[in-house]
Short mmCIF file of C-alpha atoms in Angstrom, two decimals:
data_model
loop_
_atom_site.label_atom_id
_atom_site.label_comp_id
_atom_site.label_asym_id
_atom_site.label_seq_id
_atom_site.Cartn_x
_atom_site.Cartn_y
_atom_site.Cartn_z
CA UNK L 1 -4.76 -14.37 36.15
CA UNK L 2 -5.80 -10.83 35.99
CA UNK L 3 -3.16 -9.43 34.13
CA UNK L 4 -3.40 -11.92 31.41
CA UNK L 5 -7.19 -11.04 31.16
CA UNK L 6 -6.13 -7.33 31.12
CA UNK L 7 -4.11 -8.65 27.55
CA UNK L 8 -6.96 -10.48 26.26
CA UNK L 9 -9.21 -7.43 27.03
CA UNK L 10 -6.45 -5.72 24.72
CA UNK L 11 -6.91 -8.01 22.08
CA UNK L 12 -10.36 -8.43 22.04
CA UNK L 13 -11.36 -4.93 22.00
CA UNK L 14 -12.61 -4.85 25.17
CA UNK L 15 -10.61 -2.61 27.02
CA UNK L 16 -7.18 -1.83 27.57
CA UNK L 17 -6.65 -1.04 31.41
CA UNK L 18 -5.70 1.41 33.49
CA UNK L 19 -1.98 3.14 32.84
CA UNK L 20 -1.34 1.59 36.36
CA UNK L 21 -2.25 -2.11 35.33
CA UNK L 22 -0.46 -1.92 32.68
CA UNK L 23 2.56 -0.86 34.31
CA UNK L 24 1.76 -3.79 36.74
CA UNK L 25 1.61 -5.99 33.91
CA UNK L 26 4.88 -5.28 32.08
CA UNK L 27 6.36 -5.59 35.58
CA UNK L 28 5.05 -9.30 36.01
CA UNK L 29 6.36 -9.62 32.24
CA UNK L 30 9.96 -8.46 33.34
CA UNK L 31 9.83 -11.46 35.79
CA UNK L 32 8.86 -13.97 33.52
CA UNK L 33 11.81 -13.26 30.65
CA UNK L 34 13.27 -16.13 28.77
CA UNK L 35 15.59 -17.22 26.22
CA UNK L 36 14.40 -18.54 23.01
CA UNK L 37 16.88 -20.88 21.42
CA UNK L 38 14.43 -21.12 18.79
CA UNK L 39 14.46 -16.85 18.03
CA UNK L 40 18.50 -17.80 17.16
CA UNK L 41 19.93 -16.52 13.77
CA UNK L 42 18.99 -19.42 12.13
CA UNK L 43 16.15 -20.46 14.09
CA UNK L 44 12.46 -20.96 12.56
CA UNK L 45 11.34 -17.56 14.77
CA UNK L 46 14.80 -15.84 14.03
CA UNK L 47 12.72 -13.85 11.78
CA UNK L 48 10.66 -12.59 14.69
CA UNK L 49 11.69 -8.78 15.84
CA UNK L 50 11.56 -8.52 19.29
CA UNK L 51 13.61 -7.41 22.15
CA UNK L 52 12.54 -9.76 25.27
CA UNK L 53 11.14 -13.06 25.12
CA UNK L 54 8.51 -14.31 27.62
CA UNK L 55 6.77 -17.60 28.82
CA UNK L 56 3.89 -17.08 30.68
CA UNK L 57 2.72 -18.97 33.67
CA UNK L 58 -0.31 -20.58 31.85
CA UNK L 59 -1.61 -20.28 27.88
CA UNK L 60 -4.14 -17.90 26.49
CA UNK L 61 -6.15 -19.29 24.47
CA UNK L 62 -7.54 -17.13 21.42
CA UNK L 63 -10.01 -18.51 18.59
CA UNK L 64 -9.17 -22.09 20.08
CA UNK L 65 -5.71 -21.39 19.49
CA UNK L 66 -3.18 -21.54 22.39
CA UNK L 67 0.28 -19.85 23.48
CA UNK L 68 2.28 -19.45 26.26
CA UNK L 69 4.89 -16.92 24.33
CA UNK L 70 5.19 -13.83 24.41
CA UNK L 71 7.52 -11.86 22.23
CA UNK L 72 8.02 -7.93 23.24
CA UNK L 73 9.06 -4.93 21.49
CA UNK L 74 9.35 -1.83 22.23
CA UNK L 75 6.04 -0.28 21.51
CA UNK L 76 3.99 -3.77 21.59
CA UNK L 77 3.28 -7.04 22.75
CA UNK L 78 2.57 -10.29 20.56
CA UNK L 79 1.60 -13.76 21.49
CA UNK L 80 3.06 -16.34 19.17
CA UNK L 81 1.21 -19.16 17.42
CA UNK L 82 2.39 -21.83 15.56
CA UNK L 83 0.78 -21.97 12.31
CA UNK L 84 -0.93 -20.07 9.89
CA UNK L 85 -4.23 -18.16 11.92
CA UNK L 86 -4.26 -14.59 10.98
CA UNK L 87 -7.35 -15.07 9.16
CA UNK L 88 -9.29 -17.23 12.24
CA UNK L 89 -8.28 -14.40 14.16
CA UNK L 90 -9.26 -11.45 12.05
CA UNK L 91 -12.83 -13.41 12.05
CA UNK L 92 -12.84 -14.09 15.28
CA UNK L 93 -12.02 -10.71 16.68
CA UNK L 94 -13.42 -8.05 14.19
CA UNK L 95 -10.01 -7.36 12.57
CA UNK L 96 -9.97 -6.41 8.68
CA UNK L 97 -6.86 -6.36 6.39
CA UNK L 98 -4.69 -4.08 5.49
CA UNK L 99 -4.92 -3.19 1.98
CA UNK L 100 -3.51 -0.20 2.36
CA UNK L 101 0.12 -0.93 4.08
CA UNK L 102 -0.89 1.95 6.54
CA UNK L 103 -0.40 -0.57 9.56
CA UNK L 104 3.28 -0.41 11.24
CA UNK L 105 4.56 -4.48 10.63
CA UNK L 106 6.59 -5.79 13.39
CA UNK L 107 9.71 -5.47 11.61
CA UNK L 108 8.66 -3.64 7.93
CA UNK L 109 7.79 -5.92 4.84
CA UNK L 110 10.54 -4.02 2.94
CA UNK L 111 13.22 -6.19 4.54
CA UNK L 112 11.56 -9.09 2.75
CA UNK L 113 12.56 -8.41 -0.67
CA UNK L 114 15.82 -9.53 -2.04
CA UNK L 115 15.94 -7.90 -5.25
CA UNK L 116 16.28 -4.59 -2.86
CA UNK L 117 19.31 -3.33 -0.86
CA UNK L 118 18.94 -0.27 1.27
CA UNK L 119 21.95 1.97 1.42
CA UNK L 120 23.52 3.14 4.50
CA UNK L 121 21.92 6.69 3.29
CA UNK L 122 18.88 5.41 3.87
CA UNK L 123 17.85 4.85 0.21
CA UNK L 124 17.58 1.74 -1.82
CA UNK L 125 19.14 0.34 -4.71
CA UNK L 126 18.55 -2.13 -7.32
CA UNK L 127 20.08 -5.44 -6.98
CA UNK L 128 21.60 -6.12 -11.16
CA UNK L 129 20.41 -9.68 -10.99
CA UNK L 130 16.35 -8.59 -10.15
CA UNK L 131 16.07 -7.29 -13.50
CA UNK L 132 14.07 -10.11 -15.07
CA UNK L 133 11.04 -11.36 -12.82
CA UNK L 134 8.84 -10.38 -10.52
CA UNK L 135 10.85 -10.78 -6.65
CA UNK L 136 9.07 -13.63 -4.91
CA UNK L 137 11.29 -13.30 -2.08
CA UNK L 138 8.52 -12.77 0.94
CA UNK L 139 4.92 -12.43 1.31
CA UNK L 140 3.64 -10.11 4.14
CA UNK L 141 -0.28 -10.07 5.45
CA UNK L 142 -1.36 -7.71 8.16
CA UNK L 143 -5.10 -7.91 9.53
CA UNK L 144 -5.95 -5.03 12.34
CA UNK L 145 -8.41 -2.90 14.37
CA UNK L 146 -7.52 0.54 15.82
CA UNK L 147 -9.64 1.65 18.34
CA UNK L 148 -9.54 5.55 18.84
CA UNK L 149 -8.88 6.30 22.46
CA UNK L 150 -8.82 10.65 21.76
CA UNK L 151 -9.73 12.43 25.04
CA UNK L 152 -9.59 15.73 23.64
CA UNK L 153 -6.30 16.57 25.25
CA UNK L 154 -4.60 13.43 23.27
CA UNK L 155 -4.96 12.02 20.27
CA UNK L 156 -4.25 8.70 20.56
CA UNK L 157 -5.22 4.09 19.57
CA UNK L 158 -4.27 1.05 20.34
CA UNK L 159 -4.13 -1.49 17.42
CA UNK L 160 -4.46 -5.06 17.67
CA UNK L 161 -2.80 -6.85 14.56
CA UNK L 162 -2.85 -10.60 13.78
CA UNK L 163 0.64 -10.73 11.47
CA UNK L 164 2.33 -13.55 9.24
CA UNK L 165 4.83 -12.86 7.06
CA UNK L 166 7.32 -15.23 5.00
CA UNK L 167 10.08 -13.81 7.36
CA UNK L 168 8.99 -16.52 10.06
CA UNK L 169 6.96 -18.82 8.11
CA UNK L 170 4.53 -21.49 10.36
CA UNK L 171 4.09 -19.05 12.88
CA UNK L 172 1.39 -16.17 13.79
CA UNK L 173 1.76 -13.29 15.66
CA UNK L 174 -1.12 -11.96 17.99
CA UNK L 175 -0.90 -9.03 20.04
CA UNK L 176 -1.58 -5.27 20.38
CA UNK L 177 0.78 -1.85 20.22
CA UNK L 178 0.64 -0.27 23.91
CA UNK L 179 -1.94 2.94 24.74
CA UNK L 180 -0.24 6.13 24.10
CA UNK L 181 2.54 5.39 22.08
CA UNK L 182 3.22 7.94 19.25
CA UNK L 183 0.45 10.07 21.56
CA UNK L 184 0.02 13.28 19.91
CA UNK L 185 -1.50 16.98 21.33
CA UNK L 186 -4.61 17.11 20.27
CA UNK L 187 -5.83 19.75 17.52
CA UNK L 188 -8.97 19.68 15.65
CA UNK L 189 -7.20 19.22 11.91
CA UNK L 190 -5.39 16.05 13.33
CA UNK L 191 -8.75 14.83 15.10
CA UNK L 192 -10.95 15.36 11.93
CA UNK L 193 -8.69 13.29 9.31
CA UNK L 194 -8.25 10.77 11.96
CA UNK L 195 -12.05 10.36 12.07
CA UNK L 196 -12.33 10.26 8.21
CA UNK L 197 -9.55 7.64 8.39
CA UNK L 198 -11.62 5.84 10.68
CA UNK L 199 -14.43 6.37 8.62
CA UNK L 200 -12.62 4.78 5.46
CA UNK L 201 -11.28 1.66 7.45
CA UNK L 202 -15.23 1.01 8.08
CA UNK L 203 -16.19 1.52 5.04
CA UNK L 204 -13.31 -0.72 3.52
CA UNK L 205 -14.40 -3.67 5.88
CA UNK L 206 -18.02 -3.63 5.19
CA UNK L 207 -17.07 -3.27 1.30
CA UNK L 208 -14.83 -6.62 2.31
CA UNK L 209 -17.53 -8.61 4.51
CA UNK L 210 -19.75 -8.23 1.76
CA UNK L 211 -17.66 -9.37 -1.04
CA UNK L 212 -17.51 -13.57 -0.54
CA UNK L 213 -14.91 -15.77 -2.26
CA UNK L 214 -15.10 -16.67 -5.42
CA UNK L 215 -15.37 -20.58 -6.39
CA UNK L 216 -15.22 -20.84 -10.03
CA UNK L 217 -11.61 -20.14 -11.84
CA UNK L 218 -11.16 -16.84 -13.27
CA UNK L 219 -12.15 -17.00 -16.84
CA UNK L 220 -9.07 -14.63 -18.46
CA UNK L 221 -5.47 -15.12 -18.76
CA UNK L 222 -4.08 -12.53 -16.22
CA UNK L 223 -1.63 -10.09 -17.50
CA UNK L 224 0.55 -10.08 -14.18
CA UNK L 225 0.01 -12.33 -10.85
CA UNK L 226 0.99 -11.73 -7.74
CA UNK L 227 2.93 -14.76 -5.76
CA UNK L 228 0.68 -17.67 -4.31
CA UNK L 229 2.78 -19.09 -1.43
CA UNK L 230 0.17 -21.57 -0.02
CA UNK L 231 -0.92 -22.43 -3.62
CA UNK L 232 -3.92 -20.29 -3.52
CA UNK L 233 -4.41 -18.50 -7.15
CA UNK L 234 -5.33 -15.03 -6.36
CA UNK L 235 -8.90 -14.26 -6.43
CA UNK L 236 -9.60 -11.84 -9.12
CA UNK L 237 -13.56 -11.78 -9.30
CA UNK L 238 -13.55 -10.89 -5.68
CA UNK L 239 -11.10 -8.43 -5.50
CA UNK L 240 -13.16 -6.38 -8.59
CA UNK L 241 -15.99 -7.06 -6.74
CA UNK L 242 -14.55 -5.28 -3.45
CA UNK L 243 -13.41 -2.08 -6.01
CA UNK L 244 -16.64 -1.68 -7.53
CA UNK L 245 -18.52 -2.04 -3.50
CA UNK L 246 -15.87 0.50 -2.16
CA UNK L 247 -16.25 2.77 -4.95
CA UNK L 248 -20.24 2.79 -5.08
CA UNK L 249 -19.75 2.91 -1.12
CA UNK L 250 -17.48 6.24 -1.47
CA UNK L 251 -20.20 7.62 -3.90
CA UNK L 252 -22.87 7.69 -0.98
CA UNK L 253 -20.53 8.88 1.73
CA UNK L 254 -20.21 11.99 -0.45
CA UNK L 255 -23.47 12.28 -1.29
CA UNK L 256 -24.36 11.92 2.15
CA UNK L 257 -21.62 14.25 3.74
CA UNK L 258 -22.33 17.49 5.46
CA UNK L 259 -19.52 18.27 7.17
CA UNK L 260 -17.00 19.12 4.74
CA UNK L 261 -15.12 16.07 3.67
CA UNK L 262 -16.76 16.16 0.51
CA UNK L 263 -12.68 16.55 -0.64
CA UNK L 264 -11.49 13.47 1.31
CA UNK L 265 -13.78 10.95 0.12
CA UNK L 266 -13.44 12.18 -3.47
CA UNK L 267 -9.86 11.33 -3.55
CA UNK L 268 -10.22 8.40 -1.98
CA UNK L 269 -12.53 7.68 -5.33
CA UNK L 270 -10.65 8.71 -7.10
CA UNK L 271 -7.92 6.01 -5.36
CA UNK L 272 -10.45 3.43 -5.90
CA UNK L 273 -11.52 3.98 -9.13
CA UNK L 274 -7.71 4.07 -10.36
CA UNK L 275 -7.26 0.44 -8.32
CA UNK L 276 -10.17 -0.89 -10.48
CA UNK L 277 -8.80 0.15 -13.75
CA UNK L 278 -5.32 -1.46 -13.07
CA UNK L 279 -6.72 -4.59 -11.73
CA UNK L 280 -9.44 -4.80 -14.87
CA UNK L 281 -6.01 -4.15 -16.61
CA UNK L 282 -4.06 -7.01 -14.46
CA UNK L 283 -6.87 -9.28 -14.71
CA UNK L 284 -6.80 -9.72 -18.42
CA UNK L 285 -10.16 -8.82 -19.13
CA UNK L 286 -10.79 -7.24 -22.88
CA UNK L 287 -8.72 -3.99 -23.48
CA UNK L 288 -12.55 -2.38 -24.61
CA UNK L 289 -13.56 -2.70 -20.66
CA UNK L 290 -10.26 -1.81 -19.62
CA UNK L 291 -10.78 1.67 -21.57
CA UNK L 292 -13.61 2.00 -20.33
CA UNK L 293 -12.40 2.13 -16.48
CA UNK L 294 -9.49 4.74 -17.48
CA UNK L 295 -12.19 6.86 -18.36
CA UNK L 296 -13.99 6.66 -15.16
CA UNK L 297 -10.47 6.89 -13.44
CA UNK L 298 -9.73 9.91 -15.17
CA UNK L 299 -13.39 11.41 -14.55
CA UNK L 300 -12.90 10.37 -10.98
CA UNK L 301 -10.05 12.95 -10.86
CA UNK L 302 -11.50 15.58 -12.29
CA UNK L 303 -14.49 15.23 -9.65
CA UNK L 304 -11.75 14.99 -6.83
CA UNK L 305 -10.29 18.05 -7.79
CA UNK L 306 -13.49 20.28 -8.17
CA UNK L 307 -14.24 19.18 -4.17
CA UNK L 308 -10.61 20.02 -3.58
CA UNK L 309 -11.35 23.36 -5.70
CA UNK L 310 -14.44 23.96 -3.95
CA UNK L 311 -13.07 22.70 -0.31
CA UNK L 312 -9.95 25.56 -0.79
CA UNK L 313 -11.71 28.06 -2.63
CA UNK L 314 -9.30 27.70 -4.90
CA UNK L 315 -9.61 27.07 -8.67
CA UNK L 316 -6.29 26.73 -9.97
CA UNK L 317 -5.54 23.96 -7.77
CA UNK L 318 -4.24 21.00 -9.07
CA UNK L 319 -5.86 17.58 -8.43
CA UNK L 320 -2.08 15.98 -7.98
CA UNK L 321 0.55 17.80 -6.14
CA UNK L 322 3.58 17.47 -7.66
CA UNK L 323 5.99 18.09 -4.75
CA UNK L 324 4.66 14.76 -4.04
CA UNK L 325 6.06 11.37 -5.06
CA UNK L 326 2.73 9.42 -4.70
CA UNK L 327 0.33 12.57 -6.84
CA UNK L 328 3.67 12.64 -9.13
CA UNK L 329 3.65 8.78 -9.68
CA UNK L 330 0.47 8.40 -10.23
CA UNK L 331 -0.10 11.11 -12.88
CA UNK L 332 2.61 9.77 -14.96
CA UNK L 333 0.86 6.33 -14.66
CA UNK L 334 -2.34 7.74 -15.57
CA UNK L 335 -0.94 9.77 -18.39
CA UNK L 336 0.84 6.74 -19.86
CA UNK L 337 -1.82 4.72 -19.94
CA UNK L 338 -3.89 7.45 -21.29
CA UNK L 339 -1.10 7.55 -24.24
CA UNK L 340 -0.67 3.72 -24.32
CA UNK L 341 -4.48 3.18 -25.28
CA UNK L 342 -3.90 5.77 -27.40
CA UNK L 343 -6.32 8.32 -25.99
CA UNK L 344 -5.52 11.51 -26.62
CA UNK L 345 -8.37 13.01 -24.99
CA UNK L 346 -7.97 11.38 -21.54
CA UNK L 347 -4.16 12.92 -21.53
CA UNK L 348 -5.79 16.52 -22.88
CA UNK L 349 -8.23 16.05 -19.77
CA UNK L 350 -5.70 14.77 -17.39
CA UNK L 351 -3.10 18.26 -17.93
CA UNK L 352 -6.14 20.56 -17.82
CA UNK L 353 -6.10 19.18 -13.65
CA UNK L 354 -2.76 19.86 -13.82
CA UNK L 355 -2.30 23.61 -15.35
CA UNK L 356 -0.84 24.86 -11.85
CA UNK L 357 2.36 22.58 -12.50
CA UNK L 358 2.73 23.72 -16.89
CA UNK L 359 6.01 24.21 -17.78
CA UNK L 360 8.05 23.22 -14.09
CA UNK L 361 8.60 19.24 -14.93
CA UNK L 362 10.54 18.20 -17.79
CA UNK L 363 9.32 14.57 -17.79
CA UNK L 364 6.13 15.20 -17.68
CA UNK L 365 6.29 17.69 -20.47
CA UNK L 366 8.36 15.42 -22.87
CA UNK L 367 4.92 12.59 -21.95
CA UNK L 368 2.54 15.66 -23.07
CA UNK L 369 4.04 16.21 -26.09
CA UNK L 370 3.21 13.39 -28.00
CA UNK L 371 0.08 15.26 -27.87
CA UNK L 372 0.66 18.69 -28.04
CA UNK L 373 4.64 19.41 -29.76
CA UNK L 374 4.09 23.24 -28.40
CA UNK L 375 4.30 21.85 -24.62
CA UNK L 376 7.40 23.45 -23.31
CA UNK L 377 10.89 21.75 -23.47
CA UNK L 378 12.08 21.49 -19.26
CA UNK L 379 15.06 20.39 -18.44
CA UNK L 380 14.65 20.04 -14.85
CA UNK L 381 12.16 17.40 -12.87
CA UNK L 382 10.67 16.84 -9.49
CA UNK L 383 12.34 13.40 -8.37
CA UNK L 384 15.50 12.41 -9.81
CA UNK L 385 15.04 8.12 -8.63
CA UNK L 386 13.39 6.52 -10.48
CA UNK L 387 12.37 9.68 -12.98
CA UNK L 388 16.18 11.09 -14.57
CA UNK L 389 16.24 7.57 -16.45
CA UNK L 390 12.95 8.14 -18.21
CA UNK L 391 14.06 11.60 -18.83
CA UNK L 392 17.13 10.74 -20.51
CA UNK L 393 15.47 8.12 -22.44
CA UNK L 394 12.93 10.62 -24.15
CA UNK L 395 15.90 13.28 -25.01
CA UNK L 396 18.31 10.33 -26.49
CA UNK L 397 18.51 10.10 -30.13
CA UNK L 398 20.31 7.41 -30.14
CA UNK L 399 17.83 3.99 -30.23
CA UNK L 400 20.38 2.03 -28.26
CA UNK L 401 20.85 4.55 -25.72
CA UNK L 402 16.67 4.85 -25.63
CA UNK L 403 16.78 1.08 -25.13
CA UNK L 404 19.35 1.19 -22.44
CA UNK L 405 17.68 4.35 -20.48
CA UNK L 406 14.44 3.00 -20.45
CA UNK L 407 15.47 -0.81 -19.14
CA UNK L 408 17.40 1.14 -16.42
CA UNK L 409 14.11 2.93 -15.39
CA UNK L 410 12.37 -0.01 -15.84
CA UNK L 411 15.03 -1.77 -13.36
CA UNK L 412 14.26 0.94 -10.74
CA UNK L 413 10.93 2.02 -10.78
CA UNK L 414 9.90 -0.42 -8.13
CA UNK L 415 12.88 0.46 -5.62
CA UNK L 416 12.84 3.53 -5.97
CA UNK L 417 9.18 4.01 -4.84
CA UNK L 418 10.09 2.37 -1.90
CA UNK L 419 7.62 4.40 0.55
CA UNK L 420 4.63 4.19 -1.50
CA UNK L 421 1.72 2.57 0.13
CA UNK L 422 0.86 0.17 -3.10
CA UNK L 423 5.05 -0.80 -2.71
CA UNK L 424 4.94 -4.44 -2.44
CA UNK L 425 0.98 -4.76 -2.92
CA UNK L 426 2.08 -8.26 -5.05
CA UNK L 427 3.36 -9.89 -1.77
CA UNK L 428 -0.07 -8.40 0.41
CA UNK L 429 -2.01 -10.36 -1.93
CA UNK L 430 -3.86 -12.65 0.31
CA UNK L 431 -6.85 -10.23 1.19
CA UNK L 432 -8.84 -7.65 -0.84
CA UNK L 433 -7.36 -4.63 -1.87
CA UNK L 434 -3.66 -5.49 -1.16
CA UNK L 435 -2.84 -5.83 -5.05
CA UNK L 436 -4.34 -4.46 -8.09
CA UNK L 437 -1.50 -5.02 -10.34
CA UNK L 438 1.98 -2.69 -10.24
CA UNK L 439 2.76 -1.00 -13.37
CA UNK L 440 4.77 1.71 -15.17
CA UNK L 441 2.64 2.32 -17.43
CA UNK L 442 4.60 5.77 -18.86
CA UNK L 443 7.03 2.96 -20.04
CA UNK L 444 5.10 1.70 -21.92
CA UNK L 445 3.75 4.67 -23.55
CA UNK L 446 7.54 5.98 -23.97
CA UNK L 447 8.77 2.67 -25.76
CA UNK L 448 5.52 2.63 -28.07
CA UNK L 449 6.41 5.60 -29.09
CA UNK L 450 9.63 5.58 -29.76
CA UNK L 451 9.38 2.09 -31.65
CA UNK L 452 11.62 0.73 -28.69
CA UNK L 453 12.03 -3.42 -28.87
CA UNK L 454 9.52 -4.76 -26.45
CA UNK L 455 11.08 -8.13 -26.14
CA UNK L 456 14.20 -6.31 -25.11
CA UNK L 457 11.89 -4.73 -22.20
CA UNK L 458 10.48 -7.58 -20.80
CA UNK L 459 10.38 -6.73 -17.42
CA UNK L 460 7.09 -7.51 -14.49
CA UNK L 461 6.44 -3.93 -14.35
CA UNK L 462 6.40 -3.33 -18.61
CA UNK L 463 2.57 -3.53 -19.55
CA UNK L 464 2.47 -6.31 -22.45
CA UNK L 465 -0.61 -4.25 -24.33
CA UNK L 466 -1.84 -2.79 -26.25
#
């Protein structure tokens, strides 16, 4: 039938129709609306979001995989498979994964997590019993394309996404989110990071297609592993394979670049290059190579900033913003890792990006001086969740109380960061880039330097060494 060609146009990048098929077709769909005893609470699709159920008239049939269902929300429409295809149809339709979590999941991967409890507020607390453990409550992979449909009066995609998640286990979703939702007027500062996003997604997926699986075991013990729900280990050698591709791949893009996004794909190096130092980290390989990839992390930083620098005319700015909880995170990660390895140096270099922020955090102050006592004392600090439990911990003089702060921060770290794109990168471990090890690595630094009882700390965020 011609309007289920005009969704397998969708879906196979074809073409998405006229506005006035399309209305056609959701028309036809509002005929064909059925109940699903099987979407019941309880049932094996109950974890399925979706306002209407449809059966169609005959089955599509997509990478030799057929369905007659139809599941719609409100911004998309999704086919339904039984079993596990998300990768045949990523192959079989150009889609890449989403390493990133920048891809909208029918119905959010947060949910998955038990050890989490979002407040009617909005915000999320801990769950007392989550303390020891990494939560192996769900598992969540996304694989997508977004084709850019911008007329210069609109910005605006449609995304096709093959999705499987442990929230409806044995069962694939296929389908695409409709033209011209979230539409936006166009301007040219929207239109140029959307290309460079574009850009990076290409980039990512030819850094991917070029990186094949790896058949031998990995050859180190690895400090933390993410879940393996279908008893696949996770592949390490590719995955540091992928880091090392994407980061030689962002090197020639801004070597290459004359149209001023030098900036952009220096921070996304810098990204990278901080990825492949956790992972080398996660991985277990010898703390001498790990060391070796904080200092290209923290050289990678000091290159993004001088494109930011030149890119604003601006020389005092900083390469992390700390009004923001993702720059804020990750310089206290990169700081405590710098003061767990005990290098001094890379912490001297890493506050020299940072001068535009001196004396305006307190925990970030009490972190610099281990290195410097003259650093001022603050007693203020940008994010109160996770970061007042660290704080506290560094002014107690009390050991107990020290111990007791810092297993609280320990016990919220992950929560609290909630909205992070890494959040959850153990349970979107099943293609590259999705995981590259979480840690809080400023705990660790804190506790070493205080003398703190590690085995009291044993958490799946604490680093274990050095």
């Amino acid at each position: 039938m011609m309007l289920l060609d005009t969704l397998l146009d969708e879906l196979t990048g074809r073409g998405s129709g006229t506005e006035a098929a399309r209305h056609e077709r959701y028309t036809w769909l509002e005929q064909l609306r059925c109940d699903n005893p099987q979407a019941a609470e309880g049932g094996p699709m109950a974890g399925i979001p979706g306002y209407h159920w449809y059966r169609l008239p005959q089955a599509v049939t997509v990478a030799g995989c057929r369905s007659d269902l139809l599941v719609g929300t409100l911004n998309a429409q999704y086919l339904v498979f039984e079993g596990r295809h998300a990768p045949a149809f990523a192959a079989a339709l150009g889609l890449q994964y989403d390493a990133n979590n920048r891809i909208d999941r029918p119905g959010g991967l947060d949910e998955l997590l038990d050890a989490y409890a979002e407040q009617a507020d909005g915000g999320w607390t801990t769950v007392p019993a989550a303390r020891q453990g990494m939560p192996l409550a769900g598992w969540d992979d996304v694989y997508f394309r977004v084709r850019d449909l911008s007329d210069g009066k609109a910005i605006q995609s449609v995304t096709t996404i093959a999705y499987e998640s442990s929230r409806f286990p044995g069962y694939t979703l296929l389908g695409t989110t409709m033209v011209g939702a979230g539409a936006i007027a166009h301007d040219d500062e929207t239109a140029q990071y959307m290309r460079q996003i574009f850009a990076d997604w290409a980039i990512q997926r030819d850094c991917a297609n070029a990186c094949a699986p790896s058949s031998a075991p990995w050859h180190c013990t690895p400090r933390q592993a993410p879940p393996a729900p279908f008893g696949t280990p996770f592949d390490f050698a590719r995955n540091l394979a992928y880091l090392d591709a994407l980061l030689a791949a962002y090197a020639r893009a801004q070597a290459l670049d004359d149209g001023g996004d030098d900036g952009y794909w220096a921070c996304a190096a810098a990204s990278a290059a901080y990825q492949a130092f956790s992972l080398r980290y996660t991985a277990g390989l010898p703390l001498p190579e790990v060391e070796t990839a904080l200092e290209a992390a923290i050289a990678a930083c000091e290159s993004a900033r001088a494109a930011l620098a030149a890119a604003y005319d601006d020389d005092a700015l900083p390469a992390f913003d700390f009004e923001q909880l993702t720059d804020y995170a990750r310089t206290l990660q990169l700081l405590g890792a710098s003061l767990l390895f005990g290098r001094h140096d890379l912490a001297a270099r890493l506050a020299a990006l940072q001068t535009a922020f001196d004396g305006e955090d307190g925990v970030y102050e009490a972190l610099l001086s281990a290195i410097d006592p003259r650093r001022p004392a603050v007693e203020e600090w940008y994010f109160a969740e996770p970061y007042s439990a660290l704080y506290d911990c560094l002014h107690a003089d009390d050991a107990t109380l020290q111990l007791e702060y810092l297993q609280d921060y320990l016990a919220s770290w992950h929560g609290a960061l909630v909205q992070e794109d890494w959040f959850n990168g153990h349970l979107r471990a099943q293609g590259l880039g999705g995981y590259y090890g979480l840690w809080a690595f400023e705990a660790a630094a804190v506790a070493q330097r205080l003398g703190l009882d590690r085995g009291a700390l044993a958490h799946w965020l604490m680093p274990p060494a050095p």
